Short mmCIF file of C-alpha atoms in Angstrom, two decimals:
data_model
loop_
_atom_site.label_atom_id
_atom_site.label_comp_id
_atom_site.label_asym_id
_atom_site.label_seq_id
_atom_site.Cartn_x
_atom_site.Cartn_y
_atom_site.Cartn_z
CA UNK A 1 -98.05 -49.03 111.30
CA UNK A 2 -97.90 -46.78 114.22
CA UNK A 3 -94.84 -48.53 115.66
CA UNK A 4 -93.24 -48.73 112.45
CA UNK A 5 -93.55 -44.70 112.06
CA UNK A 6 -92.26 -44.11 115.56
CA UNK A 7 -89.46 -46.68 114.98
CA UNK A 8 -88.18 -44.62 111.99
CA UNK A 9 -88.67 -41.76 114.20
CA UNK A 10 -86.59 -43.70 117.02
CA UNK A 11 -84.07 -44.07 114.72
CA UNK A 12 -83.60 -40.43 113.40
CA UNK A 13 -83.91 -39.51 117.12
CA UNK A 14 -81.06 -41.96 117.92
CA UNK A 15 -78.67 -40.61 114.85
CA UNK A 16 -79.60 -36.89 115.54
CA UNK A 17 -78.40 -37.97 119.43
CA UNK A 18 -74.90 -38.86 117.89
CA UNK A 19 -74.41 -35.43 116.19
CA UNK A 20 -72.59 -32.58 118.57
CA UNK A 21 -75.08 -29.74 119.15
CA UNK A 22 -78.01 -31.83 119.89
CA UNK A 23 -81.43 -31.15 119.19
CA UNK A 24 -83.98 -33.57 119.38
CA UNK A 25 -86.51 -33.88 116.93
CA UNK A 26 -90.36 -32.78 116.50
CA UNK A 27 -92.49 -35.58 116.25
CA UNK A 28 -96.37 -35.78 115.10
CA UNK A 29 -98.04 -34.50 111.98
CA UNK A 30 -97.22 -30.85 111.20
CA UNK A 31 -98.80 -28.16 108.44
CA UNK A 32 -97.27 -25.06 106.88
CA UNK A 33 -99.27 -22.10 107.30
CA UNK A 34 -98.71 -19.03 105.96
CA UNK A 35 -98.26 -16.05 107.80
CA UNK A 36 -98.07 -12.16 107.13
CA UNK A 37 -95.28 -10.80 108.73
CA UNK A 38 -93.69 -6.76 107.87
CA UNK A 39 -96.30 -6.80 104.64
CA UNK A 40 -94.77 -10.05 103.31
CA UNK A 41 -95.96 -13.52 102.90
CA UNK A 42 -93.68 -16.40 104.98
CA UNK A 43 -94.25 -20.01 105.54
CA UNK A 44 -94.19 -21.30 109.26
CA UNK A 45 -94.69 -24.91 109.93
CA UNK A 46 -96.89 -25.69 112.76
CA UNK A 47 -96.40 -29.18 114.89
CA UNK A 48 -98.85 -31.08 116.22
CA UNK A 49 -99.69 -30.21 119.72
CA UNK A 50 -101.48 -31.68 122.98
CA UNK A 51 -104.76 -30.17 123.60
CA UNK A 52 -106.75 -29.52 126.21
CA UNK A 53 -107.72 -31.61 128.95
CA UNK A 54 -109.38 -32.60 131.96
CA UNK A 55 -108.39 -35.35 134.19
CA UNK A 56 -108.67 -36.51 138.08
CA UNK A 57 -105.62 -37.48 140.10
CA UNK A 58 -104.49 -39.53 142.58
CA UNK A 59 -105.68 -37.20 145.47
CA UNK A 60 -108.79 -36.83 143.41
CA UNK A 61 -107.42 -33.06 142.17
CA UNK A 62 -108.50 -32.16 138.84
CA UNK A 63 -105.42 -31.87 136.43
CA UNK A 64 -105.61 -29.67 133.41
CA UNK A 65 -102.87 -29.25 130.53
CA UNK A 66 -102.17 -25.79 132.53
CA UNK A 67 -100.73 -28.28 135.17
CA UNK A 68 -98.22 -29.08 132.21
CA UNK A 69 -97.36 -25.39 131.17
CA UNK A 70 -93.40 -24.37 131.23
CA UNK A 71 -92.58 -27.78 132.07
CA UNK A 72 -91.25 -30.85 129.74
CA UNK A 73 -93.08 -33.55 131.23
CA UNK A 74 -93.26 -37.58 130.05
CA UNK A 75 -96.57 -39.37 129.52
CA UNK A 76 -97.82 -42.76 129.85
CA UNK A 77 -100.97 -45.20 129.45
CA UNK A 78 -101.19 -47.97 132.36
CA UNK A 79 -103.77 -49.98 134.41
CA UNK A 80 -102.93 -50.91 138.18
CA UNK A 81 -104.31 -54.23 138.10
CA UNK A 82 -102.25 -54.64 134.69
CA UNK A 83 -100.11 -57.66 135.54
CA UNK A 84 -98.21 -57.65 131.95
CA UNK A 85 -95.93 -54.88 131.00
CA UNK A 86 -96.91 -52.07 133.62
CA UNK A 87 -94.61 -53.27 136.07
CA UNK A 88 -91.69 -53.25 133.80
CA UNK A 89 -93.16 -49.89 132.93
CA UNK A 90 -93.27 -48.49 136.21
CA UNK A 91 -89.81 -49.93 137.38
CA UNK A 92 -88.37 -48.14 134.57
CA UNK A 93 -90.23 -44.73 134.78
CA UNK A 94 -89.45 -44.94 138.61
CA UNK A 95 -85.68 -44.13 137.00
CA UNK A 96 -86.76 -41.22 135.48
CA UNK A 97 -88.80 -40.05 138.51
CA UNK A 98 -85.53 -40.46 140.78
CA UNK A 99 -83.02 -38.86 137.87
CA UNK A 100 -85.20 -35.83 138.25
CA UNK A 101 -87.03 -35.86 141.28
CA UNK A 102 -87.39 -32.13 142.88
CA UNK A 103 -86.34 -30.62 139.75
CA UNK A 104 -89.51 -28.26 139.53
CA UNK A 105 -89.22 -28.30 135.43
CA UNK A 106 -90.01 -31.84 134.88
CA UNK A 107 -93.01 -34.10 135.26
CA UNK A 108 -94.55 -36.90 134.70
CA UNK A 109 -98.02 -38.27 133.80
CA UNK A 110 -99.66 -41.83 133.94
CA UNK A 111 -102.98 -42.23 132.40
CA UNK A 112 -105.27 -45.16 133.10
CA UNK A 113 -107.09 -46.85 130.50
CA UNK A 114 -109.43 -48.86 132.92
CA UNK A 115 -111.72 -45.67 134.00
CA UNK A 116 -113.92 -48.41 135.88
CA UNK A 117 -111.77 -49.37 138.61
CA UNK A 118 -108.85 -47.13 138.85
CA UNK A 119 -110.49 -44.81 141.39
CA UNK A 120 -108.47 -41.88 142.54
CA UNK A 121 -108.04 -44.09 146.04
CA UNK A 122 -106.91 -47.31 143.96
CA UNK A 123 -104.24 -44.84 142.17
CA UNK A 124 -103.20 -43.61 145.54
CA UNK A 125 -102.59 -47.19 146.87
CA UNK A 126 -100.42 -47.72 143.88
CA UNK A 127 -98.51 -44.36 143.86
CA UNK A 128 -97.90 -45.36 147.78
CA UNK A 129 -96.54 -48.43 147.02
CA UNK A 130 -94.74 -47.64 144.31
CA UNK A 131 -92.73 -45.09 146.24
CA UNK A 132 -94.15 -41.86 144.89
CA UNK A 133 -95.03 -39.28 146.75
CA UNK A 134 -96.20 -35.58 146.09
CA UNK A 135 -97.58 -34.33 142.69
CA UNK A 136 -94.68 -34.42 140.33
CA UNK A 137 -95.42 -37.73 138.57
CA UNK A 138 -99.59 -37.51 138.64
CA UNK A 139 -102.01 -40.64 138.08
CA UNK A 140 -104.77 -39.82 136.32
CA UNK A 141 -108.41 -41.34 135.42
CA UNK A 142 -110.84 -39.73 133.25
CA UNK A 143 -113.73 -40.89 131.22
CA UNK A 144 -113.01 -43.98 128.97
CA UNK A 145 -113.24 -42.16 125.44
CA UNK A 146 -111.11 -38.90 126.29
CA UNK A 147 -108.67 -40.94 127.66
CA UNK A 148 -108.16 -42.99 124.49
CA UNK A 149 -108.84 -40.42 122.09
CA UNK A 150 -106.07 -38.61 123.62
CA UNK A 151 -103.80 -41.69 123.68
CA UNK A 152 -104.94 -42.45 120.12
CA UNK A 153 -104.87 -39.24 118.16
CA UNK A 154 -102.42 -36.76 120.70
CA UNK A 155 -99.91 -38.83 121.95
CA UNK A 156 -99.96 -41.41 119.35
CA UNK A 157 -99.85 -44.63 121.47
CA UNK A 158 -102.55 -47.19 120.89
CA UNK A 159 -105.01 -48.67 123.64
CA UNK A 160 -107.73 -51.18 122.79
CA UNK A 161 -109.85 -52.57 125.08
CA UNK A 162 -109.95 -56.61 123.79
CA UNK A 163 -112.13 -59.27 125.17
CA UNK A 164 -109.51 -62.15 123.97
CA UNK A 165 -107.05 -60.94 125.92
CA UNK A 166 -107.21 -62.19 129.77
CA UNK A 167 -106.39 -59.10 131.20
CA UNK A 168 -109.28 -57.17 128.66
CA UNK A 169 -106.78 -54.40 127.37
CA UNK A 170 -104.20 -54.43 124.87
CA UNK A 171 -101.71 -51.09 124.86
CA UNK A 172 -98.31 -49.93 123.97
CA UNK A 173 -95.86 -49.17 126.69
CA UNK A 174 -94.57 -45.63 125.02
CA UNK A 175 -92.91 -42.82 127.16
CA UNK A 176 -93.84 -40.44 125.11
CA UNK A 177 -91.86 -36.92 126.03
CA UNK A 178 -93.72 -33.74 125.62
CA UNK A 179 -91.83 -30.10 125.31
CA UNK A 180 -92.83 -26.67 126.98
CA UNK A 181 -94.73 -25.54 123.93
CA UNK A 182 -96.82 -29.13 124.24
CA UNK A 183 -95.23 -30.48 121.12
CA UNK A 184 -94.05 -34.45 120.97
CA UNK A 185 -90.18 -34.46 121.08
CA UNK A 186 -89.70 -38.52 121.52
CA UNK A 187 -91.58 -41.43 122.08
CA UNK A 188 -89.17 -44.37 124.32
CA UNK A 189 -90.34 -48.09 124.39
CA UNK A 190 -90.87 -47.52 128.47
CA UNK A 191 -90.43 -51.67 128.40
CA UNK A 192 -86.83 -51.37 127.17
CA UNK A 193 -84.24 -50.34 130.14
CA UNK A 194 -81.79 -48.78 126.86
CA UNK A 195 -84.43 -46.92 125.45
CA UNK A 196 -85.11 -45.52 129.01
CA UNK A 197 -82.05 -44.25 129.98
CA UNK A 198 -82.00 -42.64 126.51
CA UNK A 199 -85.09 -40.94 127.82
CA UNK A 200 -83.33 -39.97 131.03
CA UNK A 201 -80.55 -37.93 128.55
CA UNK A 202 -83.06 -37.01 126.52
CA UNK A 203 -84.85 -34.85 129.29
CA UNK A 204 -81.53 -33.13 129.77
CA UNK A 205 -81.06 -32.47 126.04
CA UNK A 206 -84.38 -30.98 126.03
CA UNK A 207 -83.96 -28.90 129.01
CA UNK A 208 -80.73 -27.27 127.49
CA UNK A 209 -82.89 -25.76 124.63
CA UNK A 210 -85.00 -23.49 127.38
CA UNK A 211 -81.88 -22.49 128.49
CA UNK A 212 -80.86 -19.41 126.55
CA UNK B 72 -44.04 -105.57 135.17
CA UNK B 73 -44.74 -102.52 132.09
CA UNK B 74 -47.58 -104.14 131.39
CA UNK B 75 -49.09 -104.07 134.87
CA UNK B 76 -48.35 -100.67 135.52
CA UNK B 77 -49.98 -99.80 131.86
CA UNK B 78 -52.89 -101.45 132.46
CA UNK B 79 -53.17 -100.20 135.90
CA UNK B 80 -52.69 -96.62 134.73
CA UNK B 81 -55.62 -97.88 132.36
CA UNK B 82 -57.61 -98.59 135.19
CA UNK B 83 -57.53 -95.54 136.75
CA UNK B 84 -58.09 -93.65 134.16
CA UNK B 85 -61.41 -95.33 133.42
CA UNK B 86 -62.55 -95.16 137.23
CA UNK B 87 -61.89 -91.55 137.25
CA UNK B 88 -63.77 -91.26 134.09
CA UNK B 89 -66.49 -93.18 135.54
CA UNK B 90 -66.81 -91.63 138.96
CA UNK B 91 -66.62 -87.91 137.31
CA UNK B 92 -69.41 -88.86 134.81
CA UNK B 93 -71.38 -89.82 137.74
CA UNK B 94 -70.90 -86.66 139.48
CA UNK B 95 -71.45 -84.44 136.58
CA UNK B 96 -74.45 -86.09 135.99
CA UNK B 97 -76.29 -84.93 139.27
CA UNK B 98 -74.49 -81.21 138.03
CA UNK B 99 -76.16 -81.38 134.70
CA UNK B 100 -79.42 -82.32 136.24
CA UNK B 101 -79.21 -79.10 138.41
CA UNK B 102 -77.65 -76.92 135.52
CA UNK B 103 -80.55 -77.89 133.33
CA UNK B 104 -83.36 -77.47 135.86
CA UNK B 105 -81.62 -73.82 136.58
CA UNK B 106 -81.44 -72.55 133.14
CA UNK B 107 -84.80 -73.69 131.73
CA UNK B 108 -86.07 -72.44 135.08
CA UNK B 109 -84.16 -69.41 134.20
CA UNK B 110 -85.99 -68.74 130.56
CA UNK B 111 -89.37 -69.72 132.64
CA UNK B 112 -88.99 -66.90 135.01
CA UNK B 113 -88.18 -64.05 132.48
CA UNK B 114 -91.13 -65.32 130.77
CA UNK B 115 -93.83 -65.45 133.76
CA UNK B 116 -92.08 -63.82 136.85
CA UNK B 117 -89.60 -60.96 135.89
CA UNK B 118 -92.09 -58.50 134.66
CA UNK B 119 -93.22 -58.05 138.44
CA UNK B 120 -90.24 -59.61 140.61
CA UNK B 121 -87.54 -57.90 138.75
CA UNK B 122 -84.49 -59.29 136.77
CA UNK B 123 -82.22 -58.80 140.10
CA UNK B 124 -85.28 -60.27 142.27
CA UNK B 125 -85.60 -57.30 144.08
CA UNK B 126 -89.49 -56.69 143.40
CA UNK B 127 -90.95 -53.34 143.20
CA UNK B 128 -91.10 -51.33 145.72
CA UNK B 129 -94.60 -52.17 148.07
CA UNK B 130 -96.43 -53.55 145.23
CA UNK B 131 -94.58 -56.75 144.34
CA UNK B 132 -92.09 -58.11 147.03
CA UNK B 133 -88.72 -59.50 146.49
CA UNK B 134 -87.24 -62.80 146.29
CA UNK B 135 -84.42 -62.12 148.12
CA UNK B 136 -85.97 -63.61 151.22
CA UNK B 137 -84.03 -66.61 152.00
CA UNK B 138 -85.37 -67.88 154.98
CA UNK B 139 -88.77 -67.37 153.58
CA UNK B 140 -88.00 -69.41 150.47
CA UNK B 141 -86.35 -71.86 152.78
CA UNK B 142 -89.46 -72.13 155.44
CA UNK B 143 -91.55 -72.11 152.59
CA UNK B 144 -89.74 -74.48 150.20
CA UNK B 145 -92.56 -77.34 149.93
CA UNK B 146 -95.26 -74.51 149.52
CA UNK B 147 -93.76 -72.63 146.59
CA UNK B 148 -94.80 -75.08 144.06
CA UNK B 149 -98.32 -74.43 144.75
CA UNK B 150 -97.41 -70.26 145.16
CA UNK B 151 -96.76 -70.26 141.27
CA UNK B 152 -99.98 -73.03 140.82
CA UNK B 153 -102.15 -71.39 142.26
CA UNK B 154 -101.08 -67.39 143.03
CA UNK B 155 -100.95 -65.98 146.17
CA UNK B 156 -102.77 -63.32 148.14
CA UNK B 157 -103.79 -61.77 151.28
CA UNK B 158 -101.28 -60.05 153.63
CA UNK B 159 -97.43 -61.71 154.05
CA UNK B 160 -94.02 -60.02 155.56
CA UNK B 161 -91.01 -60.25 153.34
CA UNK B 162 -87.75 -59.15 154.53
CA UNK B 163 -89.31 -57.05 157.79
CA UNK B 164 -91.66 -55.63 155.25
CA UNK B 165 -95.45 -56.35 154.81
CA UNK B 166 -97.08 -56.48 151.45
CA UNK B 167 -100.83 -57.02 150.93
CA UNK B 168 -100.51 -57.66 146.92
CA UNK B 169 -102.07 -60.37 144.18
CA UNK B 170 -100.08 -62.51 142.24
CA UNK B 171 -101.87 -64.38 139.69
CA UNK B 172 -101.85 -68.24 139.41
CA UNK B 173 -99.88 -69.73 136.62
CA UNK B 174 -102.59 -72.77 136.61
CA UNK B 175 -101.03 -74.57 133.45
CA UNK B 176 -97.83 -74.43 134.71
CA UNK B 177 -96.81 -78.67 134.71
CA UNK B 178 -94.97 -80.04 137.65
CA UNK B 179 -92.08 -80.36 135.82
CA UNK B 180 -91.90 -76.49 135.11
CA UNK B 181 -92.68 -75.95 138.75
CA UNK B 182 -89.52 -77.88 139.73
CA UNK B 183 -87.37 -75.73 137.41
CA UNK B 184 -88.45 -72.54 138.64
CA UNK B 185 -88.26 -73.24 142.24
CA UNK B 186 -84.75 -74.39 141.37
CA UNK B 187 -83.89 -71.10 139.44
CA UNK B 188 -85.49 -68.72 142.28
CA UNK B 189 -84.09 -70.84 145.69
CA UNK B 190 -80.56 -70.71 144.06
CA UNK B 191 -80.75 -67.54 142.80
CA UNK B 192 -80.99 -64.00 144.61
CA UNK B 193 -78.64 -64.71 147.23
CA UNK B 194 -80.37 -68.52 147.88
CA UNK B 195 -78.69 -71.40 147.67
CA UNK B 196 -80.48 -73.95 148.15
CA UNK B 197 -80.05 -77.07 145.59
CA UNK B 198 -81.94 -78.87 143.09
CA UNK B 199 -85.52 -79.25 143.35
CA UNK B 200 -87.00 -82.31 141.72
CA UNK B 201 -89.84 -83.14 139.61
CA UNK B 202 -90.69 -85.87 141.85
CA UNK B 203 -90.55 -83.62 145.18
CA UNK B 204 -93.13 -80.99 142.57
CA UNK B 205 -95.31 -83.63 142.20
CA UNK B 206 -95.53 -84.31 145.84
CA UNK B 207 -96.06 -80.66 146.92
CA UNK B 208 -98.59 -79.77 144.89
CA UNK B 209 -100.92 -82.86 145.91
CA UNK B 210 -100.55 -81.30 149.10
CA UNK B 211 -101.46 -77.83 147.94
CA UNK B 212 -104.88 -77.54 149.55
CA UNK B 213 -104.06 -78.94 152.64
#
């Protein structure tokens, strides 16, 4: 159902794209509220946003969403001992690390969904081989139910831990992008090389809007 | 004397219909091992060796090593069989990585996708048999 909403979602994103002043959309749930502003009543909409939290990196640094403030950053779930899609994963968010590495406004964050062995050492291996270096893409662990809570319900991408399935965890490989005021602006299958380089423009697009 | 030369012209045409049949053959056997070796490797191998065989970066190495695939020719079968670990140098660089064994993999799929990877990548290195698959992998533990 999930992938079904975000591929209608994908799809308004994509048209939206074609159009000449381009905006990209607000994703997630989002409430009116009504406000009192000059003595009179007005309706403002409020978007779903991420929330608070409280990770570990790679050099075993606690990361907080403050880490994420006044930048648009792009956020993952992976395993390092994940021998399905996280490779295809990482090879394609290693193109979004190198479209905008040193640019100071943009990040990028990796979650792991297997708490147990993903030790701030193991993700420091991985980073190391992977090429990345520094603290602009992060790799995070945290304890097993904040991590998928905040997968589940904030960045809307779905991890299940499954004991039919060889490698124990079944997840979606969304990049999901994330604006300056924490709001979701685009979720990218991070599987599909396309969908990734529409990401990579996609970063830009966003970028322009801070620009005025 | 029209009738010799027709018939002779008849004869060659059948010989070189003949002899190219023959040699097509031995190309079809290849093309066929390469292509459903193809579809095997961007089912079980591309996710971590890459479409272009280049790997990723330090944490799965390339197969763009062509006098390691050469060297290693006989041993690959059992590579896919039975995975590989512990510390190896590809191109000048080390990598100390896991790949998991493909266990179910027959020897007849085994012969495909060492033909797809050893003529792919920059290799070029023929068709690999079913027959010379089934004689590796006996030899796998030794």
């Amino acid at each position: 159902m999930k992938r079904i909403s975000y591929f209608l979602l994908l799809t308004g994103l994509l048209s939206s794209c074609a159009q000449k002043e381009q905006k990209l959309p607000i994703l997630g749930s989002r409430e009116p509220v009504e406000k009192t502003v000059d003595g009179k009543t007005v309706v403002d909409t409020v978007y779903q946003t991420i929330p608070s939290f409280k990770f570990i990196n790679q050099d075993s640094v606690t990361v907080t969403e403050k880490d994420f403030d006044n930048v648009v950053y792009v956020a993952d779930f992976f395993f390092t001992s994940c021998t399905s899609i996280c490779p295809v994963m990482h090879r394609n968010m290693l193109k979004v690390y190198h479209a905008y590495k040193n640019n100071p406004g943009v990040k990028i964050l990796s979650h792991s969904i297997d708490s147990k062995y993903d030790t701030p050492s193991v993700m420091k291996k991985y980073a190391k081989k992977l090429g990345v270096t520094g603290n602009q893409w992060q790799f995070v662990n945290g304890p097993h139910d904040e991590i998928y809570n905040i997968a589940a319900k904030n960045y809307l991408v779905s991890v299940e831990e499954d004991g039919n399935d060889p490698q124990n965890y079944i997840h979606q490989g969304w990049f999901v992008l994330i604006d300056k005021q924490k709001r979701l602006r685009g979720a990218y299958d991070g599987t599909n090389p396309q969908q990734v380089n529409q990401l990579i423009k996609d970063i830009q697009v966003l970028l322009n809007e801070y620009k005025h | 004397m029209k009738r010799i030369i027709t018939l002779s012209l008849l004869l060659l045409v059948c010989i070189t219909i003949i002899f190219n049949a023959c040699q097509s053959q031995a190309e079809l056997d290849y093309a066929r091992y390469y292509v459903n070796g193809k579809g095997l490797y961007e089912a079980h191998c591309q996710n971590c060796h890459g479409e272009d065989g280049k790997g990723l970066g330090q944490l799965y190495p390339p197969l763009t090593d062509s006098l390691f695939l050469k060297r290693n020719r006989t041993k690959l079968g059992c590579i896919i069989k039975n995975g590989l670990s512990g510390k190896i140098e590809i191109n000048g660089q080390e990598f100390d990585g896991q790949m998991p064994a493909e266990t179910q993999m027959t020897n007849m799929e085994i012969a495909q996708l060492v033909t797809y990877i050893t003529n792919s990548f920059g290799n070029k290195n023929g068709l690999y048999d079913v027959n010379a698959a089934a004689a590796d992998i006996k030899n796998c533990d030794k």
